[in-house]
Amino acid sequence: MRAVLVLYFKYFLSWDDDLATSIYHTFVALCYLTPILGAIVADTWLGKFKTIVYLSIVYTIGQAVLSVSSIHDLTDSDRDGIPNQIHVHVILSMLGLILIAFGTGGIKPCVAAFGGDQFEDHQEKQRNRFFSIFYLSINAGSLLSTIITPILRGEECGIYTKQKCYPLAFGVPAALMAIALIVFIAGSTMYKRAEPRGNILVQVSRCIAFSIGNRFKHRSKEFPKREHWLDWASEKYGKQLIAQTKMVLKVLFLYIPLPMFWALFDQQGSRWTLQATTMDGDFGPVQIKPDQMQTVNPILIVIMVPVVDAVIYPLIKKCHINFTPLRKMTVGMFLAAVAFVIAALVQIQIDKTLPNFPGAGESQIKIINLGNANATVHFNTGTSFSVKNLASTGYTTFETAQLKDINVTYGNETWSNKFTHMEKERRTLEITNRGHIIADLLVDDVTAKPEQGMNKIRFINNLNTTINITMDGVEFGEVMYFAATNYTSFERGAKDIVVDTGLQNCTAKSRVFGYGSAYTLVVETCNSNGMTLTYIEDIQPNSFSMAWQIPQYFVITCAEVVFSVTGLSFSYSQAPANMKSVLQAGWLLTVAVGNIIVLIIAGASKLNEPWEEYILFAALLVAVTVVFAIMAYFYTYVDPAEVEAKLVEEEKKEKQPPVWGNGTGPVAQTRM
């Protein structure tokens, strides 16, 4: 569903890039904040199995609500293809996303931990293999979805008017989630279910609070120091709970730097997708949509997880390198920073291919000479152009405040006029000398790259009669002489063009349009010999291939394999038996904080260029990685099962009654 979510925000709800990105990351953050609730419910009341079942139902309902919210006919009372009450769609969308966030967030910590529960303590190798397969399965699903969901979105559907089919793109995941839930329930008799052990999170919180309060009361130097600050809770709480709390806090402290990794990683679905919209998706026989580029990540995951698990790690071990989990995670964080440096370099190259659109206080004008002789156009700013017949200039930038008079000369005949110009506006000055000089200043709706890699096409009629124009089944209606149609969006490829003059019907095949271009097509002739069209490029098509995004996806996938898979296993292995879901939720919480970091930096950053923001994120992650590496160096790995068993044994010994000898006192014990 996330594969098309940012495009749904931008193109269906008509939000700008910044708002779409912000809401996207807010949603992702909520999805990873709610796991703490799911963990509490699972470990305290319902157990992992029931929590997964109940919250999966909430998840499915939310997905269905989101699908309904994307039906444009829902509020399209005048049947023009545009919802009349967009706020209804926004409210339903937000309701659906909130339900999804609570559903997916609630089950996230339970699914991984529930899988881990199926293994015994001595099956550590098999459990680690399970986490790899589990992560592989997630990305296999992601691979299918990032291929299929954009295709479903690309279909056109609707009751009254046809539009991009977001209801289908969101509805299919809802149906699949319902099927998955049924399959999961069907296997319920085979699962090993650990019973919930009470409100452990509340106990831990109270233990921490009591320890802090007790330490504050005994802050005087007359009280001897204790080995750990949590030992000040020993007056009220048992050794086992204190030891478990120490283990959890030790890992949670280590998690503090981790959100920065996710701040970069989750931008694949927002900034990197938007980056792809300005690139060329032509891969020869295959055409890739911007939101389909995300398939590179799950494809590489499916390939690399088994390769890394079965080949790379064993090779490193044979080289006698102690590649501990925390060292793996450190390498992963560094690789993510490298991926963003690559993304910045790609963005710099993309920027070189983008048109120079007018900024504040600027206007742009291009000239099209539709006459049968050369013309000279003079602006009051002192700029002049000589334009051949049936030719055009590129866009020229002027200061809006200074631009007033325009003079057009054909031979000895001159035409002049004053125009009112608006800043940040592009215009086309069309001129002709047929009969007498005629000039018109058209407003060009091409002050940004066309959305979703589409192509904007308009026509100018240079025939001395009114004509009807149809392109690829889209009717432009009647077009009078010297008039221009509005721009209409078309997908990539060659299109069939039909021009009807009333006396003659002409057909032609257009040139192959690429991605993200805009053209003005001038109809010059339409007779028994066919049709003549002049193509004037208003915005050049995307020329920088999406293939250049593959290196950044490859590097960040390498980062994900050594960071995320390792983190899941590490979180489970270092958690006490009754707090597996809680520590999984803590791990997922780092993802939420990472997405919040994106919101904060994106909102506070004053950087104008996307590549500058990429470099900023990379630099921040490098700094954080150094801090994490230092923290990891001082971390001591523990075996929770061994620690707990030792404490249980000690408690048993303490509870045993003393053994008396000869009626005179306890038997003396020899110190070992």
PDB file of N, CA and C in Angstrom, residues 41-119:
ATOM      1  N   VAL A  41      -0.233  -5.199  25.294  1.00  0.00           N
ATOM      2  CA  VAL A  41      -1.435  -6.039  25.227  1.00  0.00           C
ATOM      3  C   VAL A  41      -1.059  -7.516  25.143  1.00  0.00           C
ATOM      4  N   ALA A  42      -0.041  -7.820  24.310  1.00  0.00           N
ATOM      5  CA  ALA A  42       0.354  -9.213  24.107  1.00  0.00           C
ATOM      6  C   ALA A  42       1.005  -9.816  25.354  1.00  0.00           C
ATOM      7  N   ASP A  43       1.964  -9.101  25.943  1.00  0.00           N
ATOM      8  CA  ASP A  43       2.709  -9.646  27.079  1.00  0.00           C
ATOM      9  C   ASP A  43       1.917  -9.591  28.384  1.00  0.00           C
ATOM     10  N   THR A  44       0.854  -8.769  28.406  1.00  0.00           N
ATOM     11  CA  THR A  44       0.129  -8.561  29.652  1.00  0.00           C
ATOM     12  C   THR A  44      -1.198  -9.302  29.712  1.00  0.00           C
ATOM     13  N   TRP A  45      -2.000  -9.202  28.622  1.00  0.00           N
ATOM     14  CA  TRP A  45      -3.370  -9.714  28.683  1.00  0.00           C
ATOM     15  C   TRP A  45      -3.677 -10.838  27.689  1.00  0.00           C
ATOM     16  N   LEU A  46      -3.566 -10.528  26.399  1.00  0.00           N
ATOM     17  CA  LEU A  46      -4.101 -11.450  25.392  1.00  0.00           C
ATOM     18  C   LEU A  46      -3.132 -12.539  24.958  1.00  0.00           C
ATOM     19  N   GLY A  47      -1.849 -12.289  25.076  1.00  0.00           N
ATOM     20  CA  GLY A  47      -0.875 -13.195  24.477  1.00  0.00           C
ATOM     21  C   GLY A  47      -0.654 -12.804  23.024  1.00  0.00           C
ATOM     22  N   LYS A  48       0.427 -13.279  22.446  1.00  0.00           N
ATOM     23  CA  LYS A  48       0.811 -12.843  21.096  1.00  0.00           C
ATOM     24  C   LYS A  48      -0.177 -13.308  20.036  1.00  0.00           C
ATOM     25  N   PHE A  49      -0.668 -14.555  20.137  1.00  0.00           N
ATOM     26  CA  PHE A  49      -1.543 -15.098  19.096  1.00  0.00           C
ATOM     27  C   PHE A  49      -2.842 -14.296  18.972  1.00  0.00           C
ATOM     28  N   LYS A  50      -3.542 -14.107  20.083  1.00  0.00           N
ATOM     29  CA  LYS A  50      -4.815 -13.371  20.041  1.00  0.00           C
ATOM     30  C   LYS A  50      -4.609 -11.915  19.633  1.00  0.00           C
ATOM     31  N   THR A  51      -3.507 -11.310  20.073  1.00  0.00           N
ATOM     32  CA  THR A  51      -3.220  -9.917  19.695  1.00  0.00           C
ATOM     33  C   THR A  51      -3.058  -9.804  18.185  1.00  0.00           C
ATOM     34  N   ILE A  52      -2.333 -10.765  17.588  1.00  0.00           N
ATOM     35  CA  ILE A  52      -2.153 -10.751  16.130  1.00  0.00           C
ATOM     36  C   ILE A  52      -3.499 -10.872  15.424  1.00  0.00           C
ATOM     37  N   VAL A  53      -4.346 -11.789  15.891  1.00  0.00           N
ATOM     38  CA  VAL A  53      -5.646 -12.020  15.237  1.00  0.00           C
ATOM     39  C   VAL A  53      -6.539 -10.785  15.335  1.00  0.00           C
ATOM     40  N   TYR A  54      -6.728 -10.252  16.554  1.00  0.00           N
ATOM     41  CA  TYR A  54      -7.662  -9.139  16.751  1.00  0.00           C
ATOM     42  C   TYR A  54      -7.209  -7.879  16.012  1.00  0.00           C
ATOM     43  N   LEU A  55      -5.917  -7.571  16.096  1.00  0.00           N
ATOM     44  CA  LEU A  55      -5.437  -6.335  15.458  1.00  0.00           C
ATOM     45  C   LEU A  55      -5.301  -6.483  13.945  1.00  0.00           C
ATOM     46  N   SER A  56      -5.195  -7.717  13.466  1.00  0.00           N
ATOM     47  CA  SER A  56      -5.213  -7.932  12.012  1.00  0.00           C
ATOM     48  C   SER A  56      -6.587  -7.589  11.436  1.00  0.00           C
ATOM     49  N   ILE A  57      -7.624  -7.822  12.218  1.00  0.00           N
ATOM     50  CA  ILE A  57      -8.983  -7.452  11.792  1.00  0.00           C
ATOM     51  C   ILE A  57      -9.084  -5.929  11.667  1.00  0.00           C
ATOM     52  N   VAL A  58      -8.531  -5.217  12.668  1.00  0.00           N
ATOM     53  CA  VAL A  58      -8.507  -3.741  12.611  1.00  0.00           C
ATOM     54  C   VAL A  58      -7.729  -3.281  11.381  1.00  0.00           C
ATOM     55  N   TYR A  59      -6.601  -3.934  11.136  1.00  0.00           N
ATOM     56  CA  TYR A  59      -5.736  -3.642   9.991  1.00  0.00           C
ATOM     57  C   TYR A  59      -6.532  -3.755   8.684  1.00  0.00           C
ATOM     58  N   THR A  60      -7.259  -4.857   8.522  1.00  0.00           N
ATOM     59  CA  THR A  60      -8.015  -5.120   7.294  1.00  0.00           C
ATOM     60  C   THR A  60      -9.126  -4.096   7.098  1.00  0.00           C
ATOM     61  N   ILE A  61      -9.815  -3.746   8.171  1.00  0.00           N
ATOM     62  CA  ILE A  61     -10.882  -2.734   8.090  1.00  0.00           C
ATOM     63  C   ILE A  61     -10.294  -1.393   7.647  1.00  0.00           C
ATOM     64  N   GLY A  62      -9.152  -1.017   8.219  1.00  0.00           N
ATOM     65  CA  GLY A  62      -8.501   0.242   7.848  1.00  0.00           C
ATOM     66  C   GLY A  62      -8.133   0.284   6.384  1.00  0.00           C
ATOM     67  N   GLN A  63      -7.630  -0.844   5.869  1.00  0.00           N
ATOM     68  CA  GLN A  63      -7.258  -0.904   4.453  1.00  0.00           C
ATOM     69  C   GLN A  63      -8.497  -0.759   3.563  1.00  0.00           C
ATOM     70  N   ALA A  64      -9.596  -1.345   3.993  1.00  0.00           N
ATOM     71  CA  ALA A  64     -10.848  -1.243   3.234  1.00  0.00           C
ATOM     72  C   ALA A  64     -11.371   0.197   3.237  1.00  0.00           C
ATOM     73  N   VAL A  65     -11.291   0.871   4.390  1.00  0.00           N
ATOM     74  CA  VAL A  65     -11.734   2.275   4.490  1.00  0.00           C
ATOM     75  C   VAL A  65     -10.891   3.163   3.568  1.00  0.00           C
ATOM     76  N   LEU A  66      -9.566   2.909   3.529  1.00  0.00           N
ATOM     77  CA  LEU A  66      -8.689   3.685   2.650  1.00  0.00           C
ATOM     78  C   LEU A  66      -9.067   3.482   1.190  1.00  0.00           C
ATOM     79  N   SER A  67      -9.419   2.251   0.846  1.00  0.00           N
ATOM     80  CA  SER A  67      -9.834   1.960  -0.527  1.00  0.00           C
ATOM     81  C   SER A  67     -11.100   2.735  -0.893  1.00  0.00           C
ATOM     82  N   VAL A  68     -12.065   2.760   0.030  1.00  0.00           N
ATOM     83  CA  VAL A  68     -13.317   3.505  -0.209  1.00  0.00           C
ATOM     84  C   VAL A  68     -13.029   5.002  -0.334  1.00  0.00           C
ATOM     85  N   SER A  69     -12.101   5.516   0.469  1.00  0.00           N
ATOM     86  CA  SER A  69     -11.795   6.958   0.453  1.00  0.00           C
ATOM     87  C   SER A  69     -11.241   7.410  -0.888  1.00  0.00           C
ATOM     88  N   SER A  70     -10.659   6.475  -1.658  1.00  0.00           N
ATOM     89  CA  SER A  70     -10.029   6.848  -2.930  1.00  0.00           C
ATOM     90  C   SER A  70     -10.976   6.737  -4.127  1.00  0.00           C
ATOM     91  N   ILE A  71     -12.252   6.464  -3.868  1.00  0.00           N
ATOM     92  CA  ILE A  71     -13.241   6.404  -4.959  1.00  0.00           C
ATOM     93  C   ILE A  71     -13.681   7.837  -5.273  1.00  0.00           C
ATOM     94  N   HIS A  72     -13.242   8.364  -6.399  1.00  0.00           N
ATOM     95  CA  HIS A  72     -13.538   9.773  -6.710  1.00  0.00           C
ATOM     96  C   HIS A  72     -15.022  10.007  -6.974  1.00  0.00           C
ATOM     97  N   ASP A  73     -15.740   8.957  -7.438  1.00  0.00           N
ATOM     98  CA  ASP A  73     -17.180   9.105  -7.714  1.00  0.00           C
ATOM     99  C   ASP A  73     -17.994   9.298  -6.438  1.00  0.00           C
ATOM    100  N   LEU A  74     -17.381   9.055  -5.285  1.00  0.00           N
ATOM    101  CA  LEU A  74     -18.084   9.123  -4.006  1.00  0.00           C
ATOM    102  C   LEU A  74     -18.716  10.495  -3.782  1.00  0.00           C
ATOM    103  N   THR A  75     -17.990  11.558  -4.145  1.00  0.00           N
ATOM    104  CA  THR A  75     -18.514  12.926  -3.957  1.00  0.00           C
ATOM    105  C   THR A  75     -18.531  13.717  -5.260  1.00  0.00           C
ATOM    106  N   ASP A  76     -18.383  13.028  -6.384  1.00  0.00           N
ATOM    107  CA  ASP A  76     -18.360  13.723  -7.683  1.00  0.00           C
ATOM    108  C   ASP A  76     -19.785  13.904  -8.200  1.00  0.00           C
ATOM    109  N   SER A  77     -20.507  14.843  -7.588  1.00  0.00           N
ATOM    110  CA  SER A  77     -21.924  15.030  -7.911  1.00  0.00           C
ATOM    111  C   SER A  77     -22.150  15.546  -9.325  1.00  0.00           C
ATOM    112  N   ASP A  78     -21.209  16.373  -9.847  1.00  0.00           N
ATOM    113  CA  ASP A  78     -21.398  16.901 -11.207  1.00  0.00           C
ATOM    114  C   ASP A  78     -20.719  16.037 -12.268  1.00  0.00           C
ATOM    115  N   ARG A  79     -20.139  14.926 -11.847  1.00  0.00           N
ATOM    116  CA  ARG A  79     -19.595  13.914 -12.742  1.00  0.00           C
ATOM    117  C   ARG A  79     -18.540  14.471 -13.708  1.00  0.00           C
ATOM    118  N   ASP A  80     -17.681  15.354 -13.186  1.00  0.00           N
ATOM    119  CA  ASP A  80     -16.615  15.906 -14.015  1.00  0.00           C
ATOM    120  C   ASP A  80     -15.260  15.264 -13.716  1.00  0.00           C
ATOM    121  N   GLY A  81     -15.279  14.234 -12.871  1.00  0.00           N
ATOM    122  CA  GLY A  81     -14.039  13.536 -12.550  1.00  0.00           C
ATOM    123  C   GLY A  81     -13.284  14.108 -11.368  1.00  0.00           C
ATOM    124  N   ILE A  82     -13.777  15.230 -10.804  1.00  0.00           N
ATOM    125  CA  ILE A  82     -13.115  15.880  -9.672  1.00  0.00           C
ATOM    126  C   ILE A  82     -14.038  15.816  -8.459  1.00  0.00           C
ATOM    127  N   PRO A  83     -13.588  15.245  -7.338  1.00  0.00           N
ATOM    128  CA  PRO A  83     -14.446  15.190  -6.139  1.00  0.00           C
ATOM    129  C   PRO A  83     -14.869  16.587  -5.698  1.00  0.00           C
ATOM    130  N   ASN A  84     -16.163  16.750  -5.419  1.00  0.00           N
ATOM    131  CA  ASN A  84     -16.667  18.070  -5.005  1.00  0.00           C
ATOM    132  C   ASN A  84     -16.450  18.332  -3.521  1.00  0.00           C
ATOM    133  N   GLN A  85     -16.273  17.286  -2.760  1.00  0.00           N
ATOM    134  CA  GLN A  85     -16.038  17.438  -1.316  1.00  0.00           C
ATOM    135  C   GLN A  85     -14.763  16.679  -0.947  1.00  0.00           C
ATOM    136  N   ILE A  86     -13.635  17.268  -1.290  1.00  0.00           N
ATOM    137  CA  ILE A  86     -12.353  16.595  -1.080  1.00  0.00           C
ATOM    138  C   ILE A  86     -12.102  16.322   0.397  1.00  0.00           C
ATOM    139  N   HIS A  87     -12.710  17.158   1.282  1.00  0.00           N
ATOM    140  CA  HIS A  87     -12.500  16.953   2.716  1.00  0.00           C
ATOM    141  C   HIS A  87     -13.048  15.602   3.179  1.00  0.00           C
ATOM    142  N   VAL A  88     -14.103  15.107   2.508  1.00  0.00           N
ATOM    143  CA  VAL A  88     -14.652  13.791   2.852  1.00  0.00           C
ATOM    144  C   VAL A  88     -13.603  12.715   2.580  1.00  0.00           C
ATOM    145  N   HIS A  89     -12.927  12.830   1.449  1.00  0.00           N
ATOM    146  CA  HIS A  89     -11.891  11.860   1.078  1.00  0.00           C
ATOM    147  C   HIS A  89     -10.698  11.958   2.027  1.00  0.00           C
ATOM    148  N   VAL A  90     -10.356  13.183   2.421  1.00  0.00           N
ATOM    149  CA  VAL A  90      -9.238  13.376   3.355  1.00  0.00           C
ATOM    150  C   VAL A  90      -9.562  12.729   4.704  1.00  0.00           C
ATOM    151  N   ILE A  91     -10.795  12.970   5.205  1.00  0.00           N
ATOM    152  CA  ILE A  91     -11.199  12.407   6.510  1.00  0.00           C
ATOM    153  C   ILE A  91     -11.191  10.882   6.469  1.00  0.00           C
ATOM    154  N   LEU A  92     -11.777  10.304   5.412  1.00  0.00           N
ATOM    155  CA  LEU A  92     -11.802   8.844   5.288  1.00  0.00           C
ATOM    156  C   LEU A  92     -10.388   8.280   5.148  1.00  0.00           C
ATOM    157  N   SER A  93      -9.557   8.985   4.387  1.00  0.00           N
ATOM    158  CA  SER A  93      -8.168   8.535   4.214  1.00  0.00           C
ATOM    159  C   SER A  93      -7.440   8.511   5.545  1.00  0.00           C
ATOM    160  N   MET A  94      -7.609   9.583   6.327  1.00  0.00           N
ATOM    161  CA  MET A  94      -6.923   9.659   7.616  1.00  0.00           C
ATOM    162  C   MET A  94      -7.454   8.597   8.588  1.00  0.00           C
ATOM    163  N   LEU A  95      -8.780   8.358   8.543  1.00  0.00           N
ATOM    164  CA  LEU A  95      -9.367   7.313   9.395  1.00  0.00           C
ATOM    165  C   LEU A  95      -8.790   5.951   9.028  1.00  0.00           C
ATOM    166  N   GLY A  96      -8.747   5.668   7.718  1.00  0.00           N
ATOM    167  CA  GLY A  96      -8.194   4.398   7.264  1.00  0.00           C
ATOM    168  C   GLY A  96      -6.740   4.224   7.662  1.00  0.00           C
ATOM    169  N   LEU A  97      -5.952   5.280   7.498  1.00  0.00           N
ATOM    170  CA  LEU A  97      -4.527   5.202   7.831  1.00  0.00           C
ATOM    171  C   LEU A  97      -4.302   5.036   9.332  1.00  0.00           C
ATOM    172  N   ILE A  98      -5.146   5.670  10.146  1.00  0.00           N
ATOM    173  CA  ILE A  98      -5.025   5.511  11.608  1.00  0.00           C
ATOM    174  C   ILE A  98      -5.331   4.071  12.015  1.00  0.00           C
ATOM    175  N   LEU A  99      -6.403   3.493  11.438  1.00  0.00           N
ATOM    176  CA  LEU A  99      -6.741   2.091  11.733  1.00  0.00           C
ATOM    177  C   LEU A  99      -5.611   1.160  11.286  1.00  0.00           C
ATOM    178  N   ILE A 100      -5.057   1.444  10.104  1.00  0.00           N
ATOM    179  CA  ILE A 100      -3.940   0.635   9.606  1.00  0.00           C
ATOM    180  C   ILE A 100      -2.748   0.752  10.542  1.00  0.00           C
ATOM    181  N   ALA A 101      -2.472   1.979  10.995  1.00  0.00           N
ATOM    182  CA  ALA A 101      -1.319   2.214  11.874  1.00  0.00           C
ATOM    183  C   ALA A 101      -1.454   1.433  13.173  1.00  0.00           C
ATOM    184  N   PHE A 102      -2.657   1.438  13.760  1.00  0.00           N
ATOM    185  CA  PHE A 102      -2.866   0.689  15.005  1.00  0.00           C
ATOM    186  C   PHE A 102      -2.857  -0.820  14.745  1.00  0.00           C
ATOM    187  N   GLY A 103      -3.384  -1.232  13.589  1.00  0.00           N
ATOM    188  CA  GLY A 103      -3.395  -2.653  13.264  1.00  0.00           C
ATOM    189  C   GLY A 103      -2.005  -3.187  12.991  1.00  0.00           C
ATOM    190  N   THR A 104      -1.321  -2.575  12.045  1.00  0.00           N
ATOM    191  CA  THR A 104       0.026  -3.054  11.685  1.00  0.00           C
ATOM    192  C   THR A 104       1.007  -2.833  12.832  1.00  0.00           C
ATOM    193  N   GLY A 105       0.876  -1.690  13.525  1.00  0.00           N
ATOM    194  CA  GLY A 105       1.772  -1.419  14.646  1.00  0.00           C
ATOM    195  C   GLY A 105       1.574  -2.395  15.781  1.00  0.00           C
ATOM    196  N   GLY A 106       0.306  -2.757  16.020  1.00  0.00           N
ATOM    197  CA  GLY A 106       0.018  -3.682  17.110  1.00  0.00           C
ATOM    198  C   GLY A 106       0.561  -5.080  16.885  1.00  0.00           C
ATOM    199  N   ILE A 107       0.570  -5.525  15.611  1.00  0.00           N
ATOM    200  CA  ILE A 107       1.024  -6.894  15.348  1.00  0.00           C
ATOM    201  C   ILE A 107       2.528  -6.978  15.085  1.00  0.00           C
ATOM    202  N   LYS A 108       3.152  -5.856  14.743  1.00  0.00           N
ATOM    203  CA  LYS A 108       4.579  -5.889  14.385  1.00  0.00           C
ATOM    204  C   LYS A 108       5.465  -6.544  15.443  1.00  0.00           C
ATOM    205  N   PRO A 109       5.383  -6.130  16.725  1.00  0.00           N
ATOM    206  CA  PRO A 109       6.289  -6.744  17.705  1.00  0.00           C
ATOM    207  C   PRO A 109       5.905  -8.179  18.042  1.00  0.00           C
ATOM    208  N   CYS A 110       4.642  -8.520  17.772  1.00  0.00           N
ATOM    209  CA  CYS A 110       4.156  -9.844  18.159  1.00  0.00           C
ATOM    210  C   CYS A 110       4.538 -10.919  17.145  1.00  0.00           C
ATOM    211  N   VAL A 111       4.519 -10.580  15.858  1.00  0.00           N
ATOM    212  CA  VAL A 111       4.756 -11.579  14.823  1.00  0.00           C
ATOM    213  C   VAL A 111       6.174 -12.141  14.922  1.00  0.00           C
ATOM    214  N   ALA A 112       7.168 -11.230  14.978  1.00  0.00           N
ATOM    215  CA  ALA A 112       8.566 -11.686  15.061  1.00  0.00           C
ATOM    216  C   ALA A 112       8.805 -12.461  16.359  1.00  0.00           C
ATOM    217  N   ALA A 113       8.301 -11.914  17.473  1.00  0.00           N
ATOM    218  CA  ALA A 113       8.500 -12.583  18.771  1.00  0.00           C
ATOM    219  C   ALA A 113       7.746 -13.906  18.840  1.00  0.00           C
ATOM    220  N   PHE A 114       6.544 -13.971  18.244  1.00  0.00           N
ATOM    221  CA  PHE A 114       5.755 -15.209  18.228  1.00  0.00           C
ATOM    222  C   PHE A 114       6.497 -16.291  17.449  1.00  0.00           C
ATOM    223  N   GLY A 115       7.129 -15.880  16.340  1.00  0.00           N
ATOM    224  CA  GLY A 115       7.943 -16.829  15.576  1.00  0.00           C
ATOM    225  C   GLY A 115       9.123 -17.315  16.387  1.00  0.00           C
ATOM    226  N   GLY A 116       9.789 -16.377  17.092  1.00  0.00           N
ATOM    227  CA  GLY A 116      10.931 -16.752  17.930  1.00  0.00           C
ATOM    228  C   GLY A 116      10.545 -17.702  19.047  1.00  0.00           C
ATOM    229  N   ASP A 117       9.294 -17.583  19.536  1.00  0.00           N
ATOM    230  CA  ASP A 117       8.815 -18.448  20.631  1.00  0.00           C
ATOM    231  C   ASP A 117       8.707 -19.915  20.220  1.00  0.00           C
ATOM    232  N   GLN A 118       8.695 -20.180  18.913  1.00  0.00           N
ATOM    233  CA  GLN A 118       8.525 -21.560  18.450  1.00  0.00           C
ATOM    234  C   GLN A 118       9.802 -22.389  18.611  1.00  0.00           C
ATOM    235  N   PHE A 119      10.911 -21.726  19.012  1.00  0.00           N
ATOM    236  CA  PHE A 119      12.190 -22.410  19.132  1.00  0.00           C
ATOM    237  C   PHE A 119      12.607 -22.536  20.594  1.00  0.00           C
TER     238      PHE A 119
END
